[in-house]
Short mmCIF file of C-alpha atoms and ligand atoms in Angstrom, two decimals:
data_model
loop_
_atom_site.label_atom_id
_atom_site.label_comp_id
_atom_site.label_asym_id
_atom_site.label_seq_id
_atom_site.Cartn_x
_atom_site.Cartn_y
_atom_site.Cartn_z
CA MET B 1044 170.87 -33.33 4.52
CA THR B 1045 172.31 -36.78 3.80
CA LYS B 1046 175.82 -35.49 4.29
CA ASP B 1047 175.36 -33.87 7.62
CA ILE B 1048 172.53 -35.22 9.70
CA LYS B 1049 172.58 -33.31 12.92
CA PHE B 1050 171.35 -34.50 16.27
CA GLY B 1051 170.05 -31.64 18.34
CA THR B 1052 168.36 -31.67 21.72
CA ALA B 1053 165.41 -32.81 19.58
CA GLY B 1054 166.87 -35.78 17.66
CA ILE B 1055 166.61 -35.42 13.89
CA ARG B 1056 163.91 -33.11 12.59
CA GLY B 1057 162.79 -31.31 9.45
CA ILE B 1058 160.00 -30.81 6.92
CA ALA B 1059 158.38 -34.15 6.08
CA ASN B 1060 158.95 -35.50 2.56
CA ARG B 1061 161.40 -32.63 1.89
CA GLU B 1062 164.11 -33.00 4.55
CA ILE B 1063 162.81 -36.00 6.48
CA THR B 1064 162.23 -38.19 3.42
CA PRO B 1065 161.61 -41.95 3.18
CA GLU B 1066 165.13 -42.22 1.70
CA ILE B 1067 166.73 -40.64 4.77
CA ALA B 1068 164.46 -42.65 7.05
CA LEU B 1069 165.50 -45.89 5.33
CA LYS B 1070 169.15 -45.00 5.78
CA LEU B 1071 168.60 -44.08 9.42
CA GLY B 1072 166.84 -47.41 9.93
CA LYS B 1073 169.82 -49.26 8.41
CA THR B 1074 172.15 -47.21 10.61
CA PHE B 1075 170.29 -47.99 13.83
CA GLY B 1076 169.95 -51.66 12.85
CA THR B 1077 173.73 -51.83 12.35
CA PHE B 1078 174.28 -49.85 15.55
CA VAL B 1079 172.29 -52.25 17.78
CA GLY B 1080 173.41 -55.37 15.89
CA LYS B 1081 171.93 -58.31 13.98
CA GLU B 1082 169.19 -60.46 15.55
CA LYS B 1083 168.48 -57.83 18.19
CA THR B 1084 164.94 -56.45 18.59
CA VAL B 1085 163.93 -52.80 18.37
CA LEU B 1086 160.61 -51.25 19.46
CA ILE B 1087 159.11 -48.56 17.21
CA GLY B 1088 156.27 -46.10 17.83
CA ARG B 1089 154.89 -43.07 16.04
CA ASP B 1090 152.75 -39.99 16.56
CA THR B 1091 149.67 -38.96 14.55
CA ARG B 1092 151.28 -36.79 11.83
CA THR B 1093 150.18 -37.42 8.24
CA SER B 1094 153.77 -38.37 7.38
CA SER B 1095 154.47 -40.58 10.40
CA GLU B 1096 153.22 -43.86 8.93
CA MET B 1097 155.28 -43.26 5.76
CA ILE B 1098 158.45 -42.44 7.70
CA LYS B 1099 157.93 -45.29 10.14
CA ASN B 1100 157.59 -47.83 7.29
CA ALA B 1101 160.84 -46.65 5.73
CA VAL B 1102 162.67 -46.88 9.08
CA VAL B 1103 161.26 -50.39 9.60
CA SER B 1104 162.54 -51.47 6.16
CA GLY B 1105 166.01 -50.23 7.03
CA LEU B 1106 166.02 -52.10 10.35
CA LEU B 1107 164.84 -55.36 8.74
CA SER B 1108 167.42 -54.98 6.01
CA ALA B 1109 170.17 -54.75 8.64
CA GLY B 1110 168.94 -58.01 10.18
CA CYS B 1111 167.25 -56.35 13.12
CA ASN B 1112 163.84 -57.53 14.42
CA VAL B 1113 161.11 -54.92 14.81
CA GLU B 1114 158.13 -54.73 17.13
CA ASP B 1115 155.69 -52.02 16.15
CA ALA B 1116 153.62 -50.40 18.93
CA GLY B 1117 151.62 -48.11 16.60
CA ILE B 1118 150.52 -44.73 17.95
CA ILE B 1119 152.02 -44.27 21.43
CA PRO B 1120 153.51 -41.37 23.40
CA ILE B 1121 157.31 -41.33 23.20
CA PRO B 1122 157.76 -42.03 26.95
CA LEU B 1123 156.15 -45.43 26.32
CA VAL B 1124 158.99 -46.27 23.96
CA ASN B 1125 161.54 -45.44 26.69
CA PHE B 1126 159.53 -47.30 29.33
CA ASN B 1127 159.15 -50.49 27.28
CA VAL B 1128 162.67 -50.51 25.86
CA LYS B 1129 164.43 -50.46 29.22
CA ASP B 1130 165.56 -54.03 30.00
CA LYS B 1131 163.40 -55.53 27.23
CA TYR B 1132 164.66 -54.29 23.84
CA ALA B 1133 168.02 -53.53 22.29
CA GLY B 1134 166.76 -50.07 21.39
CA GLY B 1135 163.75 -47.94 20.52
CA ILE B 1136 162.70 -45.51 17.81
CA MET B 1137 159.99 -42.90 17.79
CA VAL B 1138 158.76 -41.15 14.66
CA THR B 1139 157.64 -37.72 15.78
CA SER B 1140 158.38 -34.05 15.64
CA SER B 1141 157.01 -33.33 19.11
CA HIS B 1142 155.49 -29.85 19.28
CA ASN B 1143 156.54 -28.64 15.79
CA PRO B 1144 153.94 -27.63 13.15
CA PRO B 1145 152.07 -30.39 11.22
CA GLU B 1146 154.34 -30.30 8.15
CA TRP B 1147 157.34 -31.34 10.26
CA ASN B 1148 158.50 -34.76 11.30
CA GLY B 1149 161.51 -36.37 12.91
CA ILE B 1150 163.07 -39.50 14.35
CA LYS B 1151 164.37 -40.15 17.86
CA PHE B 1152 166.62 -43.02 18.88
CA ILE B 1153 166.53 -44.61 22.32
CA LEU B 1154 169.23 -46.85 23.78
CA GLU B 1155 168.60 -50.11 25.62
CA THR B 1156 168.91 -48.18 28.89
CA GLY B 1157 165.68 -46.36 27.98
CA ILE B 1158 167.56 -43.08 27.56
CA GLU B 1159 167.82 -41.12 24.34
CA ILE B 1160 171.03 -41.51 22.38
CA SER B 1161 173.75 -38.91 23.15
CA GLY B 1162 177.48 -38.33 23.49
CA LYS B 1163 179.78 -41.16 22.39
CA ASP B 1164 176.89 -43.37 21.20
CA GLU B 1165 175.66 -40.53 19.04
CA GLU B 1166 179.13 -40.17 17.54
CA ARG B 1167 179.28 -43.90 16.74
CA PHE B 1168 175.79 -43.70 15.18
CA GLU B 1169 176.76 -40.74 13.00
CA LYS B 1170 179.93 -42.54 11.94
CA ILE B 1171 177.95 -45.56 10.75
CA PHE B 1172 175.47 -43.28 8.97
CA LYS B 1173 178.20 -41.38 7.13
CA SER B 1174 180.23 -44.47 6.23
CA GLY B 1175 177.25 -46.21 4.61
CA ASN B 1176 178.76 -49.41 5.98
CA PHE B 1177 175.59 -51.23 6.98
CA ASP B 1178 174.96 -54.84 7.98
CA GLN B 1179 173.22 -56.49 5.04
CA PRO B 1180 172.49 -60.16 5.76
CA ASP B 1181 171.20 -62.53 3.06
CA TRP B 1182 167.52 -63.45 2.58
CA LYS B 1183 167.57 -66.12 5.30
CA ASN B 1184 168.77 -63.71 7.96
CA LEU B 1185 166.60 -60.63 7.48
CA GLY B 1186 164.86 -59.18 10.53
CA SER B 1187 161.30 -60.14 11.47
CA TYR B 1188 158.37 -57.78 12.02
CA LYS B 1189 155.37 -57.92 14.33
CA LYS B 1190 152.87 -55.60 16.00
CA THR B 1191 152.94 -55.32 19.77
CA ASP B 1192 151.01 -53.87 22.72
CA ALA B 1193 153.15 -51.33 24.58
CA VAL B 1194 150.26 -49.80 26.53
CA SER B 1195 148.85 -52.44 28.94
CA ASN B 1196 151.89 -53.08 31.10
CA TYR B 1197 152.69 -49.35 31.15
CA ILE B 1198 149.23 -48.57 32.54
CA GLU B 1199 149.45 -51.30 35.13
CA SER B 1200 152.85 -50.14 36.32
CA ALA B 1201 152.03 -46.40 36.24
CA LEU B 1202 148.92 -46.84 38.37
CA ARG B 1203 150.93 -48.70 41.00
CA HIS B 1204 152.91 -45.48 41.60
CA ILE B 1205 149.88 -43.41 42.66
CA ASP B 1206 147.01 -43.73 45.13
CA THR B 1207 144.10 -44.27 42.72
CA GLY B 1208 141.63 -44.78 45.58
CA LYS B 1209 142.49 -41.44 47.13
CA ILE B 1210 142.30 -39.64 43.77
CA LYS B 1211 138.85 -41.07 43.11
CA GLU B 1212 137.74 -40.22 46.62
CA ALA B 1213 138.94 -36.61 46.20
CA GLY B 1214 136.40 -36.22 43.37
CA ILE B 1215 138.80 -34.25 41.15
CA LYS B 1216 137.26 -33.49 37.76
CA VAL B 1217 139.74 -33.30 34.87
CA ALA B 1218 139.58 -31.82 31.39
CA ALA B 1219 142.34 -32.90 29.00
CA ASP B 1220 143.54 -31.56 25.64
CA LEU B 1221 145.43 -34.30 23.78
CA ALA B 1222 146.70 -32.11 20.89
CA ASP B 1223 145.27 -34.70 18.46
CA GLY B 1224 148.55 -36.47 19.16
CA ALA B 1225 150.16 -39.58 20.56
CA GLN B 1226 148.40 -39.42 23.96
CA THR B 1227 145.05 -40.12 22.23
CA GLU B 1228 145.63 -43.87 22.65
CA LEU B 1229 146.83 -43.83 26.23
CA PHE B 1230 145.59 -40.98 28.39
CA PRO B 1231 141.82 -41.63 28.29
CA LYS B 1232 142.55 -45.22 29.33
CA LEU B 1233 144.60 -44.03 32.32
CA LEU B 1234 141.80 -41.73 33.54
CA GLU B 1235 139.18 -44.42 32.97
CA LYS B 1236 141.18 -46.87 35.06
CA ILE B 1237 141.41 -44.38 37.95
CA GLY B 1238 137.67 -43.91 37.66
CA ILE B 1239 137.42 -40.11 37.86
CA LYS B 1240 135.16 -37.75 35.93
CA PHE B 1241 136.83 -36.34 32.84
CA GLU B 1242 136.30 -34.74 29.45
CA ILE B 1243 138.69 -34.97 26.51
CA ILE B 1244 139.16 -32.47 23.69
CA ASN B 1245 141.39 -32.67 20.58
CA LYS B 1246 141.57 -36.45 20.28
CA LYS B 1247 141.64 -36.99 16.50
CA GLN B 1248 144.38 -39.11 14.90
CA ASP B 1249 144.35 -37.79 11.33
CA GLY B 1250 147.35 -35.44 11.66
CA LYS B 1251 145.24 -32.35 10.99
CA PHE B 1252 145.75 -30.63 14.28
CA SER B 1253 142.85 -28.64 15.81
CA ARG B 1254 145.38 -26.44 17.60
CA PRO B 1255 149.15 -25.92 17.12
CA PRO B 1256 150.86 -28.95 18.74
CA GLU B 1257 152.84 -26.84 21.18
CA PRO B 1258 150.89 -26.49 24.44
CA THR B 1259 151.13 -22.81 25.42
CA ASP B 1260 148.98 -20.23 27.13
CA LYS B 1261 147.79 -19.12 23.70
CA THR B 1262 147.12 -22.54 22.12
CA LEU B 1263 145.27 -23.85 25.20
CA LYS B 1264 142.51 -21.23 24.94
CA ASP B 1265 139.73 -23.84 24.63
CA LEU B 1266 141.02 -25.94 27.49
CA LYS B 1267 141.30 -22.91 29.77
CA GLU B 1268 137.67 -21.97 29.08
CA LEU B 1269 136.49 -25.52 29.63
CA VAL B 1270 138.34 -25.90 32.94
CA LYS B 1271 137.20 -22.51 34.23
CA ASN B 1272 133.58 -23.45 33.74
CA ASP B 1273 133.41 -27.08 34.80
CA TYR B 1274 136.62 -28.70 36.03
CA ASP B 1275 139.19 -28.68 38.85
CA LEU B 1276 142.22 -29.30 36.68
CA GLY B 1277 143.25 -29.10 33.03
CA ILE B 1278 145.93 -31.30 31.47
CA ALA B 1279 147.46 -30.74 28.03
CA PHE B 1280 150.16 -32.45 26.00
CA ASP B 1281 152.27 -31.85 22.92
CA CYS B 1282 152.01 -34.15 19.90
CA ASP B 1283 154.37 -36.89 21.14
CA GLY B 1284 153.03 -36.75 24.68
CA ASP B 1285 156.22 -36.18 26.64
CA ARG B 1286 155.39 -32.63 27.66
CA MET B 1287 152.56 -31.91 30.08
CA VAL B 1288 150.99 -28.55 30.82
CA SER B 1289 148.60 -27.99 33.71
CA VAL B 1290 145.71 -25.54 33.92
CA THR B 1291 144.33 -24.50 37.33
CA GLY B 1292 140.63 -24.45 38.21
CA LYS B 1293 140.74 -20.68 37.63
CA GLY B 1294 141.95 -21.30 34.08
CA LYS B 1295 145.59 -20.35 34.63
CA VAL B 1296 148.35 -22.12 32.67
CA ILE B 1297 151.26 -22.99 35.00
CA PRO B 1298 154.81 -22.69 33.57
CA GLY B 1299 156.78 -25.95 33.62
CA ASP B 1300 159.43 -24.82 36.10
CA ILE B 1301 156.82 -23.59 38.56
CA LEU B 1302 154.95 -26.88 38.39
CA GLY B 1303 158.26 -28.77 38.53
CA THR B 1304 159.17 -26.86 41.71
CA LEU B 1305 155.79 -27.69 43.22
CA ILE B 1306 156.29 -31.39 42.45
CA ALA B 1307 159.89 -31.28 43.76
CA ASP B 1308 158.67 -29.68 47.01
CA TYR B 1309 156.14 -32.47 47.48
CA LEU B 1310 158.56 -35.28 46.63
CA LEU B 1311 161.35 -33.89 48.83
CA LYS B 1312 158.93 -33.60 51.73
CA LYS B 1313 158.29 -37.33 51.41
CA ALA B 1314 161.73 -38.62 50.45
CA GLY B 1315 164.04 -36.36 52.44
CA PRO B 1316 166.99 -34.27 51.13
CA GLU B 1317 167.71 -35.95 47.79
CA LEU B 1318 168.94 -34.70 44.42
CA ILE B 1319 166.83 -32.63 42.01
CA VAL B 1320 168.12 -32.12 38.44
CA THR B 1321 167.12 -29.26 36.17
CA PRO B 1322 168.65 -27.29 33.26
CA ILE B 1323 170.28 -23.92 33.64
CA ALA B 1324 167.22 -22.19 32.10
CA THR B 1325 164.74 -22.99 34.87
CA SER B 1326 163.53 -20.51 37.45
CA SER B 1327 165.53 -19.79 40.61
CA ILE B 1328 162.34 -20.59 42.51
CA ILE B 1329 163.65 -24.17 42.78
CA ASP B 1330 166.69 -22.92 44.74
CA ASP B 1331 164.37 -21.68 47.51
CA ILE B 1332 162.75 -25.12 47.73
CA ILE B 1333 166.12 -26.91 47.71
CA GLU B 1334 167.25 -24.72 50.58
CA LYS B 1335 164.03 -25.36 52.49
CA HIS B 1336 164.60 -29.12 52.36
CA ASN B 1337 168.39 -28.94 52.66
CA ALA B 1338 168.43 -30.96 49.43
CA ASP B 1339 170.81 -31.04 46.44
CA ILE B 1340 170.46 -29.53 42.99
CA LYS B 1341 172.38 -30.18 39.80
CA ARG B 1342 172.00 -27.83 36.84
CA THR B 1343 172.50 -29.22 33.32
CA GLN B 1344 172.45 -28.18 29.71
CA VAL B 1345 168.96 -27.64 28.28
CA GLY B 1346 167.43 -30.93 27.10
CA SER B 1347 165.67 -33.67 29.05
CA LYS B 1348 168.23 -36.26 27.93
CA TYR B 1349 170.90 -34.45 29.95
CA VAL B 1350 168.56 -34.30 32.94
CA ALA B 1351 167.78 -38.03 32.61
CA LYS B 1352 171.45 -38.93 32.33
CA ILE B 1353 172.43 -37.15 35.55
CA LEU B 1354 169.39 -38.56 37.36
CA SER B 1355 170.47 -42.02 36.33
CA GLU B 1356 174.17 -41.56 37.16
CA ARG B 1357 173.59 -39.93 40.52
CA ASN B 1358 170.43 -41.72 41.55
CA GLY B 1359 168.43 -38.47 41.66
CA LEU B 1360 164.87 -38.11 42.89
CA PHE B 1361 163.24 -35.95 40.23
CA GLY B 1362 164.08 -33.76 37.25
CA PHE B 1363 162.21 -31.10 35.31
CA GLU B 1364 162.51 -28.52 32.54
CA GLU B 1365 160.90 -25.13 32.06
CA SER B 1366 159.57 -26.47 28.77
CA ASP B 1367 157.09 -28.71 30.61
CA GLY B 1368 159.22 -31.87 30.89
CA PHE B 1369 159.06 -33.91 34.13
CA VAL B 1370 161.30 -36.91 34.78
CA PHE B 1371 160.45 -39.42 37.55
CA PRO B 1372 163.36 -41.91 37.51
CA GLU B 1373 161.56 -44.29 39.89
CA PHE B 1374 159.22 -44.97 36.95
CA ASN B 1375 160.70 -43.79 33.64
CA LEU B 1376 164.07 -42.25 32.78
CA THR B 1377 162.60 -39.68 30.42
CA LYS B 1378 160.12 -36.86 30.50
CA ASP B 1379 156.73 -38.48 30.65
CA GLY B 1380 153.64 -36.29 30.24
CA GLY B 1381 151.04 -38.90 31.14
CA PHE B 1382 152.86 -40.01 34.28
CA ALA B 1383 153.41 -36.37 35.34
CA ALA B 1384 149.65 -35.82 35.09
CA LEU B 1385 149.03 -38.84 37.33
CA LYS B 1386 151.55 -37.57 39.88
CA LEU B 1387 149.87 -34.16 39.88
CA LEU B 1388 146.51 -35.82 40.58
CA ASP B 1389 148.20 -37.72 43.40
CA ILE B 1390 149.51 -34.47 44.91
CA LEU B 1391 146.11 -32.75 44.66
CA ALA B 1392 144.38 -35.75 46.27
CA GLU B 1393 146.90 -36.10 49.07
CA THR B 1394 147.16 -32.42 49.98
CA GLY B 1395 143.43 -31.84 49.54
CA LYS B 1396 144.32 -28.45 48.04
CA SER B 1397 143.51 -26.97 44.63
CA LEU B 1398 146.33 -26.33 42.15
CA ASP B 1399 145.62 -22.59 42.44
CA LYS B 1400 146.17 -22.78 46.20
CA LEU B 1401 149.36 -24.85 45.92
CA ILE B 1402 150.83 -22.41 43.39
CA ASP B 1403 149.92 -19.44 45.61
CA GLU B 1404 151.93 -20.99 48.42
CA LEU B 1405 155.17 -20.99 46.37
CA PRO B 1406 157.58 -18.02 46.45
CA ASP B 1407 157.06 -15.34 43.80
CA TYR B 1408 159.38 -15.14 40.80
CA HIS B 1409 158.82 -13.51 37.42
CA GLN B 1410 160.22 -14.50 34.05
CA VAL B 1411 160.13 -12.77 30.69
CA LYS B 1412 160.92 -14.87 27.62
CA LYS B 1413 161.50 -13.35 24.19
CA LYS B 1414 163.21 -14.39 20.98
CA VAL B 1415 165.42 -12.52 18.52
CA LYS B 1416 165.83 -13.65 14.91
CA CYS B 1417 169.36 -14.80 14.19
CA PRO B 1418 170.70 -16.92 11.31
CA ASP B 1419 171.99 -20.36 12.42
CA ASN B 1420 175.58 -19.62 11.38
CA LYS B 1421 175.71 -16.43 13.46
CA LYS B 1422 174.30 -17.78 16.73
CA GLU B 1423 177.62 -18.79 18.29
CA LYS B 1424 179.39 -15.62 17.14
CA VAL B 1425 176.72 -13.39 18.64
CA ILE B 1426 176.87 -15.16 21.99
CA LYS B 1427 180.68 -14.99 22.00
CA LYS B 1428 180.57 -11.29 21.25
CA VAL B 1429 178.10 -10.60 24.08
CA LYS B 1430 180.30 -12.66 26.41
CA SER B 1431 183.47 -10.80 25.47
CA LYS B 1432 181.97 -7.52 26.70
CA LEU B 1433 180.77 -8.82 30.06
CA LYS B 1434 182.10 -7.53 33.35
CA ARG B 1435 179.91 -9.69 35.61
CA LYS B 1436 179.55 -13.34 36.59
CA TYR B 1437 178.34 -15.68 33.89
CA SER B 1438 178.01 -19.35 32.94
CA THR B 1439 178.43 -20.92 29.51
CA MET B 1440 177.01 -24.34 30.39
CA ASP B 1441 174.37 -23.79 27.73
CA GLY B 1442 174.27 -20.52 25.81
CA LEU B 1443 175.19 -17.66 28.11
CA LYS B 1444 173.68 -17.06 31.53
CA ILE B 1445 174.51 -13.69 33.05
CA PHE B 1446 173.99 -13.24 36.77
CA PHE B 1447 172.79 -9.99 38.30
CA LYS B 1448 172.28 -9.21 41.98
CA ASN B 1449 168.52 -9.42 41.64
CA GLY B 1450 168.07 -11.83 38.77
CA TRP B 1451 169.60 -13.29 35.62
CA ILE B 1452 169.56 -13.23 31.82
CA LEU B 1453 169.95 -16.33 29.68
CA ILE B 1454 170.75 -16.11 25.97
CA ARG B 1455 170.64 -19.41 24.13
CA PRO B 1456 170.39 -20.60 20.54
CA SER B 1457 167.31 -22.58 19.52
CA GLY B 1458 168.26 -26.05 18.28
CA THR B 1459 165.57 -26.09 15.60
CA GLU B 1460 164.82 -22.50 14.55
CA PRO B 1461 166.91 -19.48 13.44
CA ILE B 1462 166.38 -17.62 16.69
CA LEU B 1463 168.17 -16.79 19.91
CA ARG B 1464 166.05 -17.11 23.04
CA VAL B 1465 166.43 -14.39 25.63
CA TYR B 1466 165.10 -15.21 29.10
CA ALA B 1467 165.22 -13.03 32.17
CA GLU B 1468 164.12 -13.60 35.72
CA SER B 1469 163.77 -11.63 38.92
CA ARG B 1470 161.61 -11.59 42.01
CA SER B 1471 160.24 -8.28 40.73
CA LYS B 1472 158.10 -8.21 37.59
CA GLN B 1473 159.47 -4.82 36.57
CA ARG B 1474 163.11 -5.91 37.01
CA ALA B 1475 162.51 -9.11 34.97
CA LYS B 1476 161.20 -6.95 32.14
CA GLU B 1477 164.19 -4.60 32.39
CA LEU B 1478 166.67 -7.47 32.43
CA ASN B 1479 165.03 -9.00 29.38
CA GLU B 1480 165.32 -5.68 27.56
CA ILE B 1481 169.00 -5.46 28.53
CA GLY B 1482 169.51 -8.98 27.13
CA ILE B 1483 167.77 -8.18 23.86
CA LYS B 1484 169.80 -4.98 23.47
CA LYS B 1485 173.04 -6.91 23.97
CA VAL B 1486 172.01 -9.47 21.33
CA ARG B 1487 170.91 -6.82 18.81
CA LYS B 1488 174.15 -4.89 19.30
CA ALA B 1489 176.22 -8.04 18.77
CA LEU B 1490 174.20 -8.90 15.65
CA LYS B 1491 175.18 -5.64 13.91
MG1 MG H 2751 157.57 -33.62 22.89
#
């Protein structure tokens, strides 16, 4: 692990106290401290995992040892690190493993721009890490440490971007499932400030999750029931609070790219034909909406950091991922679950329609998503082999996307697990299923 830390779309992740140890965390802290430079100040936050305090303390030690000052925001969603870092800190760090199981943990690094580290910066970071050549000032020049409040100014600013009066007036009742994670500090405060009726489930902070931290149709069983009986809208997060999943009044979980399309439709209506950014894996439903508004779309690799980067470079309006990430660059250059929930409330209040109704009004597309087990070292070979036998149009922007007349198949390696994901989409449910089966067959054949 020490020899080859690997940044994926997810930062650095592994089993806590086995792969993500205090020793590694210390070294990563020294690396980041050296990377940003002496006497600079870094903001750090963490999620609620049992190992997060331990890992955070080791990272802090490394930063201080490299002469870097640290401000500690405690338990906060990762988008609050991005939000606060931009223009105010030399960098940010979040100790979290997002939606992974409770035994996992990880560390994410954020640049002074408020965007996650990538590309050339990532290479420079890895070079420092591998060289072991860290800044190590004497006792008079060590970094300083203090606790800080990263929540208040975020709340104030976030609420300025929505019509709180209208939301309150609309009388929308919300149930929220906080995954016992990093949103436990923030989200109830946001809803309280708006002044709407709400109920919160899964709000513990002891790292013993009441449900798996990934918000899916399966894991949101309790929320779905709760919303169906008493509420207009359900909101759920993952453990670090950057992903947001919505549940309709009828208890239906809405996939991220469908909700993203709905939000894009609303924003484009208001802003005119601007740029929407989304990875290659999202539903073609967005293309219909882009056409409707005569707007622009840019497809990227999978990963919200790529989406954020393009949004920033090309001054885009909005970005989203099928994995429930929503980026509003006017407010925060990263996927921000809490802010996405506020925007959704804004849309419901302004349109006066239920989420069920708004979803019904969108065009119909069907996706089937499956996974096939595949050892890490075979992933690339398998994809290459499938590609070599293709006779139709394809794209290799991320994994392999194969285009058919009435749909597409996407085969892509998971960055964290030994699996290949096989997605298929079509306007017809039956065809989506068939395409997915074709994709799985191709992968299995190439695996032999
Ligand atoms: Mg996350």
